[in-house]
Coordinates of C-alpha atoms in Angstrom, one line a residue:
M1 CA 68.9 25.2 -51.2
I2 CA 70.3 28.4 -49.7
E3 CA 73.1 29.0 -47.2
T4 CA 72.7 29.8 -43.6
C5 CA 73.3 33.4 -42.4
P6 CA 76.2 34.0 -40.0
S7 CA 75.3 37.7 -39.8
C8 CA 71.8 36.8 -38.8
F9 CA 73.2 34.6 -35.9
K10 CA 75.3 37.5 -34.7
A11 CA 72.4 40.0 -34.8
N12 CA 70.1 37.5 -33.0
I13 CA 72.7 36.9 -30.2
A14 CA 73.3 40.6 -29.9
A15 CA 69.5 41.2 -29.4
L16 CA 69.2 38.3 -26.9
K17 CA 72.3 38.9 -24.8
P18 CA 71.0 42.0 -22.8
R19 CA 68.0 40.1 -21.8
S20 CA 69.5 36.7 -21.1
P21 CA 73.3 36.7 -21.2
Q22 CA 73.6 33.1 -19.9
L23 CA 71.4 31.8 -22.6
A24 CA 73.2 33.8 -25.3
D25 CA 76.6 32.4 -24.1
M26 CA 75.2 28.9 -24.2
L27 CA 73.9 29.3 -27.8
E28 CA 77.2 30.7 -29.0
S29 CA 79.0 27.6 -27.8
A30 CA 76.4 25.1 -29.0
V31 CA 76.9 22.9 -32.0
P32 CA 74.1 23.7 -34.4
Y33 CA 71.8 21.0 -35.9
R34 CA 71.9 20.6 -39.6
M35 CA 68.9 22.2 -41.3
D36 CA 68.0 22.4 -45.0
V37 CA 67.1 26.0 -45.8
V38 CA 65.0 26.8 -48.9
L39 CA 63.0 29.6 -50.4
A40 CA 59.3 28.8 -50.3
R41 CA 57.1 29.5 -53.4
S42 CA 56.1 32.8 -51.8
G43 CA 59.7 33.9 -51.7
S44 CA 60.0 33.6 -47.8
V45 CA 62.6 31.4 -46.2
S46 CA 61.5 27.9 -44.9
A47 CA 63.5 25.1 -43.5
R48 CA 63.5 21.3 -42.9
A49 CA 65.2 19.4 -40.1
C50 CA 65.2 15.7 -39.1
G51 CA 62.9 15.0 -42.0
A52 CA 60.2 17.5 -41.0
W53 CA 59.3 20.9 -42.3
L54 CA 59.5 23.8 -39.7
H55 CA 57.0 25.8 -41.9
S56 CA 55.1 25.6 -45.1
R57 CA 57.0 25.0 -48.3
Y58 CA 54.6 27.3 -50.1
D59 CA 53.8 30.4 -48.0
P60 CA 55.2 30.1 -44.5
E61 CA 54.3 33.6 -43.5
S62 CA 50.6 33.3 -44.4
E63 CA 50.5 29.9 -42.6
A64 CA 52.1 31.5 -39.5
R65 CA 49.6 34.4 -39.5
R66 CA 46.7 31.9 -39.6
V67 CA 48.2 29.9 -36.7
A68 CA 48.7 33.1 -34.7
D69 CA 45.1 34.3 -35.4
E70 CA 43.6 31.0 -34.3
A71 CA 45.7 31.1 -31.1
M72 CA 44.7 34.7 -30.3
A73 CA 41.1 34.0 -31.0
T74 CA 41.0 31.9 -27.8
G75 CA 41.5 35.1 -25.8
A76 CA 44.3 33.6 -23.7
E77 CA 46.5 35.9 -21.6
L78 CA 49.6 34.0 -22.7
L79 CA 50.5 32.3 -26.0
L80 CA 53.0 29.6 -25.3
F81 CA 54.9 28.7 -28.5
M82 CA 56.5 25.2 -28.2
G83 CA 59.2 25.8 -30.7
L84 CA 60.5 29.1 -32.2
G85 CA 60.7 27.9 -35.7
L86 CA 61.7 30.9 -37.9
G87 CA 59.7 33.3 -35.8
Y88 CA 56.9 33.9 -38.2
S89 CA 54.0 33.0 -35.9
V90 CA 55.6 34.6 -32.9
R91 CA 56.1 37.8 -34.8
A92 CA 52.5 37.8 -36.0
A93 CA 51.2 37.4 -32.4
L94 CA 53.5 40.1 -31.0
N95 CA 52.5 42.5 -33.8
A96 CA 48.9 41.9 -32.7
G97 CA 49.7 42.9 -29.1
S98 CA 49.7 39.4 -27.6
R99 CA 51.9 38.3 -24.6
V100 CA 54.2 35.5 -25.8
A101 CA 56.6 32.9 -24.5
V102 CA 58.7 30.7 -26.6
V103 CA 60.1 27.4 -25.4
E104 CA 63.0 25.3 -26.8
S105 CA 64.6 22.3 -25.2
D106 CA 67.9 21.9 -27.1
P107 CA 70.5 24.7 -27.4
G108 CA 71.9 23.2 -30.7
W109 CA 68.5 23.3 -32.3
M110 CA 67.9 26.9 -31.2
A111 CA 71.4 27.9 -32.4
A112 CA 70.6 26.5 -35.8
L113 CA 67.3 28.5 -36.0
L114 CA 69.1 31.8 -35.1
G115 CA 71.5 31.2 -37.9
I116 CA 68.8 31.1 -40.6
V117 CA 66.9 34.4 -40.5
D118 CA 67.1 37.7 -38.5
M119 CA 64.8 37.4 -35.5
S120 CA 66.4 40.2 -33.4
D121 CA 63.1 42.1 -33.3
L122 CA 61.5 39.1 -31.4
L123 CA 64.5 38.3 -29.2
G124 CA 64.8 41.9 -28.0
N125 CA 61.1 42.3 -27.4
S126 CA 60.2 42.5 -23.7
D127 CA 56.7 41.0 -24.4
C128 CA 58.4 37.8 -25.7
A129 CA 59.9 35.5 -23.1
I130 CA 62.5 33.1 -24.4
I131 CA 62.9 30.0 -22.3
L132 CA 65.3 27.1 -22.7
C133 CA 64.1 23.9 -20.9
P134 CA 66.8 21.3 -21.2
Q135 CA 65.2 17.8 -21.6
G136 CA 61.9 19.6 -21.0
R137 CA 62.7 20.5 -17.4
G138 CA 61.7 23.9 -15.8
L139 CA 58.6 24.9 -17.9
L140 CA 56.3 24.5 -14.9
D141 CA 58.5 26.8 -12.8
F142 CA 58.2 29.5 -15.5
L143 CA 54.4 29.1 -15.7
Y144 CA 54.0 29.4 -11.9
R145 CA 56.3 32.5 -11.8
S146 CA 54.5 34.3 -14.6
S147 CA 51.1 33.0 -13.4
P148 CA 49.0 33.8 -16.5
R149 CA 45.2 33.5 -16.0
S150 CA 45.0 31.4 -19.2
V151 CA 47.4 29.8 -21.7
T152 CA 47.1 28.7 -25.3
V153 CA 49.7 26.4 -26.6
V154 CA 51.0 26.6 -30.2
E155 CA 53.2 23.6 -31.2
N156 CA 55.8 23.5 -33.9
G157 CA 55.4 20.0 -35.3
A158 CA 59.0 19.6 -36.4
T159 CA 60.4 20.7 -33.0
M160 CA 58.0 18.5 -31.1
A161 CA 58.9 15.5 -33.2
A162 CA 62.6 16.1 -33.0
F163 CA 62.6 16.1 -29.2
S164 CA 59.7 13.8 -28.4
E165 CA 60.7 13.0 -24.8
A166 CA 61.2 16.6 -23.9
S167 CA 58.0 17.5 -25.6
S168 CA 56.1 14.9 -23.7
S169 CA 57.6 16.2 -20.4
M170 CA 56.6 19.8 -21.3
R171 CA 53.1 18.7 -22.3
S172 CA 52.7 17.1 -18.8
Q173 CA 53.9 20.2 -17.1
I174 CA 51.4 22.4 -19.0
A175 CA 48.6 19.9 -18.2
E176 CA 49.5 20.2 -14.5
F177 CA 49.5 23.9 -14.6
T178 CA 46.2 24.1 -16.5
K179 CA 44.5 21.8 -14.0
K180 CA 44.7 24.7 -11.7
D181 CA 43.4 27.0 -14.4
D182 CA 40.4 24.6 -15.0
I183 CA 39.6 24.7 -11.3
N184 CA 40.0 28.5 -11.1
A185 CA 37.8 29.1 -14.2
A186 CA 35.1 26.9 -12.8
T187 CA 35.3 28.5 -9.4
L188 CA 35.3 32.0 -10.9
K189 CA 32.2 31.2 -13.0
R190 CA 30.4 30.0 -9.9
F191 CA 31.6 32.6 -7.4
G192 CA 33.0 35.6 -9.3
R193 CA 30.1 37.9 -8.7
L194 CA 30.0 37.0 -5.0
W195 CA 33.6 37.9 -4.6
V196 CA 33.1 41.3 -6.3
R197 CA 30.2 41.9 -3.9
N198 CA 32.4 40.9 -0.9
L199 CA 35.2 43.2 -2.1
A200 CA 32.8 46.1 -2.4
K201 CA 31.3 45.6 1.1
N202 CA 34.8 45.3 2.6
L203 CA 36.4 48.3 0.9
K204 CA 36.4 50.7 3.9
V205 CA 37.8 48.2 6.4
S206 CA 40.2 46.7 4.0
A207 CA 41.6 50.1 2.9
S208 CA 42.4 51.0 6.5
C209 CA 44.1 47.7 7.4
P210 CA 47.9 47.4 7.5
G211 CA 49.5 45.0 5.1
V212 CA 51.5 41.8 5.7
S213 CA 54.5 43.8 4.6
S214 CA 54.4 45.4 8.1
V215 CA 55.4 42.0 9.6
S216 CA 58.2 41.4 7.2
S217 CA 61.2 39.9 9.1
L218 CA 59.4 40.5 12.4
F219 CA 60.4 37.1 13.7
K220 CA 63.7 36.6 11.9
G221 CA 65.5 33.5 13.2
I222 CA 62.6 32.3 15.3
P223 CA 60.9 29.0 14.4
A224 CA 57.3 28.9 13.3
L225 CA 54.7 26.1 13.6
V226 CA 52.0 26.3 10.9
L227 CA 48.8 24.5 12.0
A228 CA 46.8 23.0 9.1
A229 CA 43.7 21.0 9.6
G230 CA 44.6 17.5 8.4
P231 CA 43.9 14.5 10.6
S232 CA 47.4 14.4 12.0
L233 CA 46.9 17.7 13.7
D234 CA 45.2 15.7 16.5
D235 CA 48.6 14.1 17.3
V236 CA 50.2 17.5 17.8
L237 CA 47.4 19.3 19.8
P238 CA 48.2 17.7 23.3
S239 CA 51.7 19.3 23.1
L240 CA 50.5 22.6 21.7
P241 CA 50.8 24.6 25.0
R242 CA 54.5 23.6 25.3
L243 CA 55.1 24.2 21.6
A244 CA 53.6 27.7 21.9
E245 CA 56.5 28.5 24.2
R246 CA 59.0 27.6 21.6
M247 CA 57.8 29.0 18.3
V248 CA 55.4 31.4 16.5
L249 CA 52.1 29.8 15.9
V250 CA 50.4 30.4 12.5
C251 CA 47.0 28.8 12.2
V252 CA 44.7 28.3 9.2
D253 CA 41.0 29.0 9.5
T254 CA 40.0 25.3 9.3
A255 CA 42.3 24.4 12.2
L256 CA 41.3 27.3 14.6
R257 CA 38.5 25.5 16.4
S258 CA 40.8 22.5 17.2
V259 CA 43.6 24.8 18.4
L260 CA 41.4 26.9 20.7
R261 CA 40.2 23.8 22.4
T262 CA 43.8 23.3 23.8
G263 CA 43.5 26.7 25.5
V264 CA 46.1 28.2 23.1
Q265 CA 45.5 31.3 21.0
P266 CA 47.7 31.3 17.9
D267 CA 49.7 34.3 17.1
F268 CA 48.3 34.6 13.6
V269 CA 45.0 33.2 12.1
L270 CA 44.6 33.1 8.3
V271 CA 41.4 33.4 6.4
V272 CA 41.9 34.1 2.7
D273 CA 39.1 32.2 0.9
P274 CA 36.1 34.4 0.0
Q275 CA 33.5 31.7 0.4
Y276 CA 30.9 31.6 3.2
W277 CA 32.0 28.2 4.5
N278 CA 35.4 29.6 5.3
A279 CA 33.8 32.3 7.4
S280 CA 31.8 29.7 9.2
H281 CA 35.0 28.1 10.5
L282 CA 35.3 31.2 12.8
D283 CA 31.7 30.9 14.2
R284 CA 31.7 30.9 18.1
C285 CA 35.5 31.2 18.1
H286 CA 37.3 34.0 19.9
A287 CA 41.0 34.8 19.7
P288 CA 41.4 38.3 21.1
R289 CA 45.2 37.9 21.3
S290 CA 45.6 36.6 17.8
V291 CA 46.3 38.7 14.7
L292 CA 43.8 38.0 11.8
V293 CA 45.4 37.8 8.4
T294 CA 42.9 38.1 5.5
E295 CA 42.3 39.0 1.9
A296 CA 40.0 41.9 0.8
A297 CA 37.5 39.6 -0.8
V298 CA 36.7 37.5 2.3
W299 CA 33.1 37.0 3.5
P300 CA 32.3 40.3 5.4
S301 CA 31.7 38.7 8.7
V302 CA 35.3 37.6 8.9
L303 CA 36.3 41.2 9.4
R304 CA 34.2 41.3 12.6
F305 CA 36.1 38.4 14.1
S306 CA 37.3 38.9 17.7
S307 CA 41.1 39.4 17.2
S308 CA 43.8 41.9 18.3
R309 CA 44.2 43.3 14.9
I310 CA 43.5 42.7 11.2
I311 CA 46.2 42.8 8.5
Q312 CA 45.7 42.0 4.9
C313 CA 47.7 40.7 1.9
S314 CA 47.4 42.3 -1.4
S315 CA 44.2 41.3 -3.1
M316 CA 44.3 38.6 -5.8
Y317 CA 41.3 40.2 -7.5
P318 CA 41.4 43.3 -9.8
L319 CA 38.9 45.4 -7.9
G320 CA 40.9 45.0 -4.7
R321 CA 44.2 45.8 -6.6
Y322 CA 42.6 48.8 -8.3
V323 CA 41.8 50.4 -4.9
E324 CA 45.1 49.4 -3.3
D325 CA 47.2 50.8 -6.2
R326 CA 45.4 54.2 -6.0
L327 CA 45.7 54.4 -2.3
G328 CA 49.4 53.9 -2.7
T329 CA 49.7 51.5 0.3
A330 CA 51.0 48.2 -1.0
K331 CA 50.0 45.5 1.5
G332 CA 52.4 42.8 0.3
S333 CA 51.6 39.5 -1.4
L334 CA 51.3 36.0 0.0
G335 CA 51.8 32.8 -2.0
A336 CA 48.6 31.3 -3.2
G337 CA 49.0 27.7 -4.1
G338 CA 45.3 26.9 -3.9
S339 CA 45.1 26.2 -0.2
V340 CA 45.2 28.4 2.8
A341 CA 48.1 26.3 4.1
T342 CA 50.2 27.6 1.3
S343 CA 49.5 31.2 2.3
A344 CA 50.2 30.3 6.0
W345 CA 53.6 28.9 5.1
D346 CA 54.4 32.0 3.0
L347 CA 53.4 34.3 5.9
A348 CA 55.9 32.4 8.1
R349 CA 58.5 32.9 5.4
V350 CA 57.8 36.6 5.0
M351 CA 58.1 37.0 8.8
G352 CA 61.6 35.6 8.6
C353 CA 60.8 32.4 10.6
T354 CA 63.3 29.6 10.3
P355 CA 62.7 26.7 10.4
I356 CA 59.1 26.4 9.4
Y357 CA 57.3 23.3 10.8
M358 CA 54.1 22.1 9.2
A359 CA 51.5 20.3 11.4
G360 CA 48.4 18.7 9.9
L361 CA 49.7 19.1 6.4
D362 CA 48.7 15.5 5.3
L363 CA 47.6 16.3 1.7
S364 CA 46.0 12.8 1.9
F365 CA 43.4 10.8 3.8
P366 CA 45.2 8.9 6.6
E367 CA 43.0 6.4 8.3
A368 CA 40.2 7.4 5.8
R369 CA 39.8 10.8 7.5
T370 CA 39.7 14.2 5.9
H371 CA 40.3 16.7 8.8
A372 CA 41.1 17.0 12.4
R373 CA 38.3 15.8 14.7
A374 CA 37.3 19.2 16.0
S375 CA 37.2 20.9 12.6
L376 CA 33.8 22.1 11.3
F377 CA 33.9 19.5 8.4
E378 CA 34.2 16.6 10.8
Q379 CA 31.8 18.0 13.4
R380 CA 29.2 18.7 10.7
A381 CA 29.5 15.2 9.3
L382 CA 29.0 13.7 12.7
A383 CA 26.0 15.9 13.5
Q384 CA 24.3 15.1 10.2
G385 CA 25.1 11.4 10.2
T386 CA 22.3 8.9 10.6
R387 CA 22.2 5.1 10.9
L388 CA 21.7 4.7 7.2
A389 CA 23.9 7.6 6.2
P390 CA 26.8 7.6 8.7
A391 CA 29.5 10.3 8.9
S392 CA 31.9 7.9 7.2
N393 CA 29.9 8.3 4.0
E394 CA 31.1 12.0 3.8
A395 CA 34.7 10.9 4.2
F396 CA 34.3 8.3 1.5
K397 CA 32.8 10.8 -0.9
A398 CA 35.6 13.3 -0.2
M399 CA 38.2 10.6 -0.9
R400 CA 36.7 9.5 -4.2
C401 CA 35.3 12.7 -5.8
G402 CA 38.7 14.4 -6.6
R403 CA 40.4 11.9 -9.0
P404 CA 42.0 9.7 -6.3
L405 CA 45.7 8.7 -6.4
R406 CA 47.6 6.0 -4.6
L407 CA 50.9 7.6 -3.3
S408 CA 53.5 7.1 -0.6
S409 CA 53.6 8.4 3.0
H410 CA 56.6 9.2 5.2
D411 CA 56.3 6.0 7.1
G412 CA 56.6 4.0 3.8
S413 CA 53.0 2.9 3.6
E414 CA 50.7 3.7 0.7
L415 CA 47.9 6.3 1.1
W416 CA 45.1 7.8 -0.8
S417 CA 45.4 11.4 -2.1
D418 CA 43.9 13.1 -5.1
A419 CA 44.6 15.4 -8.0
R420 CA 43.7 18.6 -6.1
L421 CA 45.9 17.8 -3.1
S422 CA 48.8 16.8 -5.4
L423 CA 48.6 20.4 -6.8
Y424 CA 49.2 21.7 -3.3
S425 CA 52.1 19.2 -2.9
S426 CA 53.7 20.5 -6.1
W427 CA 53.5 24.1 -4.7
F428 CA 55.3 23.1 -1.5
E429 CA 57.9 21.2 -3.5
R430 CA 58.7 24.2 -5.5
Q431 CA 59.1 26.3 -2.3
A432 CA 61.3 23.7 -0.8
T433 CA 63.5 23.9 -3.8
A434 CA 63.6 27.7 -3.7
Y435 CA 64.2 27.8 0.1
P436 CA 66.1 24.6 0.9
E437 CA 66.5 23.3 4.5
T438 CA 63.7 25.7 5.6
S439 CA 60.6 23.5 5.9
F440 CA 59.8 20.3 7.8
T441 CA 56.6 18.3 8.3
L442 CA 55.3 16.6 11.4
S443 CA 52.9 14.4 9.5
E444 CA 54.4 10.9 9.5
K445 CA 51.4 9.4 7.8
G446 CA 51.0 12.3 5.3
L447 CA 52.1 12.6 1.7
V448 CA 55.8 12.8 1.0
I449 CA 56.8 16.2 -0.2
P450 CA 60.3 16.3 -1.8
G451 CA 62.5 18.8 0.0
M452 CA 60.3 18.8 3.2
P453 CA 61.7 16.1 5.5
L454 CA 60.0 14.7 8.5
A455 CA 60.6 16.2 11.9
T456 CA 59.7 14.6 15.2
L457 CA 57.5 16.2 17.9
S458 CA 60.2 15.5 20.5
S459 CA 62.8 17.5 18.5
L460 CA 60.4 20.5 18.6
L461 CA 59.8 20.1 22.3
S462 CA 63.5 20.2 23.0
L463 CA 63.9 23.7 21.5
E464 CA 64.6 26.6 23.8
P465 CA 61.6 28.6 24.9
V466 CA 61.3 32.0 23.1
R467 CA 57.7 33.1 24.0
S468 CA 58.9 36.1 25.9
E469 CA 60.9 37.3 22.8
I470 CA 57.9 36.6 20.5
S471 CA 55.6 38.6 22.8
S472 CA 58.0 41.5 23.1
R473 CA 58.3 41.8 19.3
L474 CA 54.5 41.5 18.9
D475 CA 53.9 44.3 21.5
A476 CA 56.4 46.6 19.8
W477 CA 54.8 45.9 16.4
H478 CA 51.3 46.7 17.8
G479 CA 52.7 49.9 19.1
E480 CA 54.0 50.9 15.7
M481 CA 50.7 50.0 14.1
D482 CA 48.8 52.3 16.5
K483 CA 50.8 55.4 15.4
D484 CA 49.6 57.8 12.8
V485 CA 46.6 55.7 11.5
P486 CA 45.8 57.6 8.2
D487 CA 42.2 58.8 7.5
I488 CA 41.5 57.4 4.1
D489 CA 37.8 58.1 3.8
E490 CA 38.0 61.1 1.5
R491 CA 40.6 59.5 -0.8
L492 CA 38.6 56.2 -0.9
A493 CA 35.4 58.1 -1.9
H494 CA 37.3 59.8 -4.7
I495 CA 38.7 56.5 -6.0
I496 CA 35.2 54.9 -6.0
E497 CA 33.7 57.9 -7.7
S498 CA 36.3 57.8 -10.4
L499 CA 35.9 54.0 -10.9
L500 CA 32.1 54.3 -11.1
S501 CA 32.5 56.9 -13.9
E502 CA 34.9 54.5 -15.7
L503 CA 32.5 51.6 -15.3
A504 CA 29.6 53.6 -16.7
T505 CA 31.7 54.6 -19.7
I506 CA 32.7 51.0 -20.4
A507 CA 29.1 49.8 -20.1
S508 CA 27.9 52.5 -22.5
K509 CA 30.6 51.8 -25.0
A510 CA 29.9 48.0 -24.8
D511 CA 26.2 48.6 -25.4
R512 CA 27.1 50.6 -28.4
A513 CA 29.4 47.9 -29.7
V514 CA 26.6 45.3 -29.2
F515 CA 24.2 47.5 -31.2
L516 CA 26.7 48.0 -34.0
A517 CA 27.6 44.4 -34.3
E518 CA 24.0 43.2 -34.3
S519 CA 22.9 45.8 -36.9
C520 CA 25.9 45.6 -39.1
G521 CA 24.4 42.8 -41.2
M522 CA 21.5 45.1 -42.1
Q523 CA 23.8 47.9 -43.4
E524 CA 24.5 48.6 -47.0
P525 CA 27.9 47.2 -48.1
E526 CA 29.4 50.7 -48.4
A527 CA 28.4 51.4 -44.7
I528 CA 30.0 48.3 -43.2
G529 CA 33.5 49.8 -43.3
A530 CA 32.4 52.7 -41.1
V531 CA 30.7 50.3 -38.6
L532 CA 33.9 48.2 -38.4
E533 CA 36.0 51.4 -37.9
E534 CA 33.8 52.5 -35.0
L535 CA 34.0 49.0 -33.4
A536 CA 37.8 49.2 -33.7
F537 CA 37.7 52.6 -32.0
I538 CA 35.6 51.2 -29.1
D539 CA 38.1 48.3 -28.8
E540 CA 41.0 50.8 -28.4
A541 CA 39.0 52.9 -25.9
L542 CA 38.2 49.9 -23.7
I543 CA 41.8 48.6 -23.8
A544 CA 43.0 52.0 -22.7
S545 CA 40.6 52.2 -19.8
E546 CA 42.1 52.0 -16.3
A547 CA 39.2 49.8 -15.3
R548 CA 39.7 47.2 -18.0
D549 CA 41.1 44.6 -15.6
V550 CA 38.3 45.2 -13.1
V551 CA 35.7 44.5 -15.7
G552 CA 37.7 41.6 -17.3
F553 CA 37.7 39.7 -14.0
L554 CA 34.3 38.2 -14.6
L555 CA 35.2 37.0 -18.1
S556 CA 36.6 33.6 -17.1
S557 CA 37.2 32.6 -20.7
T558 CA 37.0 34.9 -23.8
A559 CA 36.6 31.8 -26.0
E560 CA 33.6 30.7 -23.9
A561 CA 32.1 34.2 -24.0
I562 CA 32.4 34.5 -27.8
G563 CA 31.6 30.9 -28.7
G564 CA 34.7 29.7 -30.7
R565 CA 36.4 30.5 -33.9
A566 CA 34.7 32.9 -36.4
R567 CA 34.6 31.6 -40.0
S568 CA 32.9 34.5 -41.7
L569 CA 32.2 38.2 -41.1
G570 CA 28.8 37.3 -39.8
D571 CA 30.3 34.9 -37.2
S572 CA 32.8 37.6 -36.2
L573 CA 30.1 40.2 -35.6
E574 CA 28.0 37.7 -33.7
H575 CA 30.9 36.9 -31.5
T576 CA 31.7 40.6 -31.0
A577 CA 28.1 41.2 -29.9
R578 CA 28.2 38.3 -27.5
L579 CA 31.6 39.4 -26.0
Y580 CA 30.6 43.0 -25.5
A581 CA 27.3 41.9 -23.9
V582 CA 29.3 40.1 -21.3
I583 CA 31.6 43.1 -20.8
A584 CA 28.6 45.3 -20.2
Q585 CA 27.1 42.9 -17.7
S586 CA 30.4 42.8 -15.8
A587 CA 30.7 46.6 -15.7
R588 CA 27.2 47.0 -14.4
W589 CA 27.6 44.3 -11.7
H590 CA 30.7 46.1 -10.4
E591 CA 28.8 49.4 -10.6
T592 CA 25.8 47.9 -8.7
C593 CA 28.1 46.6 -5.9
L594 CA 30.0 49.8 -5.6
R595 CA 26.9 52.0 -5.5
E596 CA 25.6 49.7 -2.7
Y597 CA 28.9 50.4 -0.8
S598 CA 28.4 54.1 -1.3
R599 CA 24.8 54.0 0.1
M600 CA 25.9 52.0 3.1
N601 CA 28.6 54.5 3.9
G602 CA 26.5 57.6 3.2
K603 CA 28.5 58.7 0.2

């Protein structure tokens, strides 16, 4: 048994304090847990607490490197360590260049760890986020703020056992977050190439569009009504002409057809989903007084929609961000909680609107319906229905195919929702926490969203008319947007030419890596070292490439691309060949789409 190390605790707190002074103060005042500290057989420090070992009693550092290697082999963007332990695995992951987050749930436990060994190199490392989640609360907020594309969880068994309830809570939060990841990965696998093609076709129009940052605080202090396409929208539509006199109207694509039937053109129409069906919601719709808000990857026909102007949010996709960053015209981000309604709410927030009222945000299936009656979904189901396969069949399938849940509505009755809609609900709940007393819903029979109370239609109709002020601000904004429209053709052509060169280089290097990996097994033993050295050089070159994120977009899962954990040099080389083959394919697909853009624009 060896003694704890007060000087280690001081050094650790000193490293942590500049990054997180509140956490450092909390740890300094915490009562540390009792831990038995010993020297392992390898000579490294190990420890035991609450009857469980934090690390191996024999060689904790080798064990930690093995754990880190297995986690990094998944190719996840973020390694989430549930328990700091003595920092061995975290250090191994950081030294290998991984992005890391460490979660603890009890300040006394964490204080005890910091008093055993010097971990100041970890605690002061900006690539290592240190999070304290009391009783397990708050991990989901961190995950949504950092928004990693993929997460691998590494659990310290002693920590998880010592705080079983907090651990269970955090596992649930991780599961909720990764539900979104699973959906995104499946969607990317199915539609990723389409989105790249859309982005390439839209480059010229997108590059010349103003961004949503141009409407920041434009309607500060004026209420907004966000029009989603849930069934309860039908209850609001008869009053929409009078509501339009009293607030800014922000309409999602799926609700536009219903809204236009009232004779009202919304102030803003949002279309941010790149799929064809979202473009079809605009078919035979005309809103020449509305501002269209889009994303650079939308179906190209969206950008030909009859509107007063197009503005765009910053692209969620690497190709769009690559071009935007090099043009130097940041468009401004909108929240993306999985539904266009989340982006519509965030647009209203960016514009400074208060309060924000949500119409048609049911996030459920009231009266066994999925959408407002005039929406494309409802009309298509009615048009395709037959006596033996009525339209109600489509509603039933929609209600049952998404892991249905029985939840509560605002009127106290039970309703059917599903796992996908509950993800959207969680997003709105987080926004309601961040912006309290800002948002209200008009959906009495919709899903209860904590922090978003019910408002009545009569209370909205009693508001003072402000349409003249809204129109005045919009006219002034349009005038500003008409001034000094920059000519970006030459700069855009240069950016595309440079990117094409980067993509060709990546494809060539990836091809070389595939050849080396596949032929390495036939080399003489003394030549294998040179092959591995060249592969390492190719790795470094591709990691340094400015186009690495563009190419990496189509790799939905590195683990899926390489085929799991390597158990021998042969396995490792086989996985390397498989991964680089996918990289080469992605580079060439981007190159094909961009050359098509160049031909269309005579470049």
